[in-house]
Amino acid sequence: MNNYEKAFLVSGRNTLIHKNKKLDLIVINDDDDPPLIITRHGVKKFEEEIPASRSEAKERYMELVDVSSVDVFGETKTLLFIQALNNKEYKVDYTKQDSDMFIRVHQDNYI
């Protein structure tokens, strides 16, 4: 039995729910897509170097989330919804990654 508890939940076909304010999530979708960071303050592009391993991420109070892994969705996504700890749901549209529409608030109070 694995004692490792994830800092996120998966809901439906394309929704991530951040559930642990002590850990930031680094979301990786595809090699061509920019990584995202989900903090207790919201979602934005991750500009730093991605941690090389789970232990390195843990040292930086982060958790790596590979969207295409079997543990998450099992495939890359073009549209992803993220419920952050600031009571906002964000819509991430990877087809618009070079515009202002890439990350935007989808729902202000989802609870």
Tab-separated table of C-alpha atoms in Angstrom:
chain	number	residue	atom	x	y	z
A	1	MET	CA	0.000	0.000	0.000
A	2	ASN	CA	1.296	3.415	-0.953
A	3	ASN	CA	1.303	5.943	1.915
A	4	TYR	CA	1.901	8.836	-0.468
A	5	GLU	CA	-1.098	11.176	-0.496
A	6	LYS	CA	-1.415	13.451	-3.512
A	7	ALA	CA	-1.920	17.198	-3.176
A	8	PHE	CA	-4.637	17.128	-5.833
A	9	LEU	CA	-7.765	15.305	-6.943
A	10	VAL	CA	-8.895	14.438	-10.449
A	11	SER	CA	-12.520	15.104	-11.311
A	12	GLY	CA	-14.214	14.124	-14.542
A	13	ARG	CA	-12.294	14.073	-17.780
A	14	ASN	CA	-10.293	17.295	-17.480
A	15	THR	CA	-10.488	18.891	-14.021
A	16	LEU	CA	-7.713	19.078	-11.416
A	17	ILE	CA	-8.559	20.129	-7.870
A	18	HIS	CA	-5.729	21.528	-5.742
A	19	LYS	CA	-6.291	20.395	-2.156
A	20	ASN	CA	-3.093	21.032	-0.159
A	21	LYS	CA	-2.008	24.631	0.421
A	22	LYS	CA	1.416	23.523	1.682
A	23	LEU	CA	2.395	22.183	-1.761
A	24	ASP	CA	2.354	23.947	-5.110
A	25	LEU	CA	1.511	21.839	-8.148
A	26	ILE	CA	3.671	21.859	-11.270
A	27	VAL	CA	1.434	20.729	-14.150
A	28	ILE	CA	3.105	19.236	-17.208
A	29	ASN	CA	0.871	18.499	-20.195
A	30	ASP	CA	3.098	17.870	-23.233
A	31	ASP	CA	6.690	18.603	-24.237
A	32	ASP	CA	5.584	21.513	-26.416
A	33	ASP	CA	3.267	23.046	-23.797
A	34	PRO	CA	4.514	25.417	-21.084
A	35	PRO	CA	4.385	24.038	-17.528
A	36	LEU	CA	1.968	25.616	-15.062
A	37	ILE	CA	2.246	26.290	-11.359
A	38	ILE	CA	-0.814	26.106	-9.155
A	39	THR	CA	-0.422	27.877	-5.830
A	40	ARG	CA	-2.894	28.918	-3.167
A	41	HIS	CA	-3.084	32.249	-5.026
A	42	GLY	CA	-3.999	30.890	-8.464
A	43	VAL	CA	-2.540	29.530	-11.700
A	44	LYS	CA	0.237	30.920	-13.916
A	45	LYS	CA	3.008	29.781	-16.244
A	46	PHE	CA	5.962	28.211	-14.455
A	47	GLU	CA	9.107	30.071	-15.536
A	48	GLU	CA	11.676	28.279	-13.354
A	49	GLU	CA	13.463	25.000	-14.012
A	50	ILE	CA	11.222	21.981	-13.490
A	51	PRO	CA	12.378	19.729	-10.626
A	52	ALA	CA	14.103	16.609	-11.978
A	53	SER	CA	12.539	14.193	-9.511
A	54	ARG	CA	9.741	13.834	-6.994
A	55	SER	CA	12.199	14.192	-4.098
A	56	GLU	CA	13.640	17.422	-5.523
A	57	ALA	CA	10.111	18.770	-5.973
A	58	LYS	CA	9.241	17.819	-2.405
A	59	GLU	CA	12.282	19.750	-1.132
A	60	ARG	CA	10.907	22.817	-2.926
A	61	TYR	CA	7.385	22.205	-1.524
A	62	MET	CA	6.062	21.222	-4.936
A	63	GLU	CA	4.427	18.221	-6.520
A	64	LEU	CA	4.824	17.258	-10.168
A	65	VAL	CA	1.585	16.472	-12.006
A	66	ASP	CA	2.012	14.864	-15.428
A	67	VAL	CA	-1.405	15.170	-17.076
A	68	SER	CA	-0.682	12.361	-19.547
A	69	SER	CA	0.311	9.819	-16.875
A	70	VAL	CA	-2.022	6.935	-16.098
A	71	ASP	CA	-2.411	8.203	-12.506
A	72	VAL	CA	-3.964	11.451	-13.738
A	73	PHE	CA	-5.816	11.492	-17.102
A	74	GLY	CA	-3.803	9.085	-19.253
A	75	GLU	CA	-3.556	11.494	-22.212
A	76	THR	CA	-2.529	15.049	-22.972
A	77	LYS	CA	-5.284	17.650	-22.864
A	78	THR	CA	-6.047	20.691	-24.994
A	79	LEU	CA	-8.482	22.043	-22.404
A	80	LEU	CA	-7.936	21.764	-18.656
A	81	PHE	CA	-9.965	23.114	-15.741
A	82	ILE	CA	-8.178	23.764	-12.455
A	83	GLN	CA	-9.886	24.465	-9.147
A	84	ALA	CA	-7.426	26.413	-7.027
A	85	LEU	CA	-7.470	27.080	-3.299
A	86	ASN	CA	-8.474	30.726	-3.862
A	87	ASN	CA	-12.069	29.562	-4.657
A	88	LYS	CA	-11.632	30.150	-8.383
A	89	GLU	CA	-11.798	27.708	-11.246
A	90	TYR	CA	-9.362	28.402	-14.064
A	91	LYS	CA	-9.715	27.393	-17.693
A	92	VAL	CA	-6.431	26.529	-19.411
A	93	ASP	CA	-6.704	26.338	-23.194
A	94	TYR	CA	-3.449	24.977	-24.630
A	95	THR	CA	-4.494	25.956	-28.181
A	96	LYS	CA	-4.256	29.615	-27.089
A	97	GLN	CA	-0.968	29.438	-25.186
A	98	ASP	CA	0.513	32.500	-26.893
A	99	SER	CA	-2.411	34.773	-26.031
A	100	ASP	CA	-4.116	36.306	-23.006
A	101	MET	CA	-6.802	33.614	-23.283
A	102	PHE	CA	-4.366	30.819	-22.308
A	103	ILE	CA	-5.161	30.972	-18.569
A	104	ARG	CA	-8.310	32.722	-17.441
A	105	VAL	CA	-10.805	32.580	-14.611
A	106	HIS	CA	-13.682	30.351	-15.627
A	107	GLN	CA	-15.756	30.546	-12.444
A	108	ASP	CA	-15.171	32.981	-9.605
A	109	ASN	CA	-16.621	30.952	-6.711
A	110	TYR	CA	-16.955	27.280	-7.552
A	111	ILE	CA	-17.810	26.185	-4.007
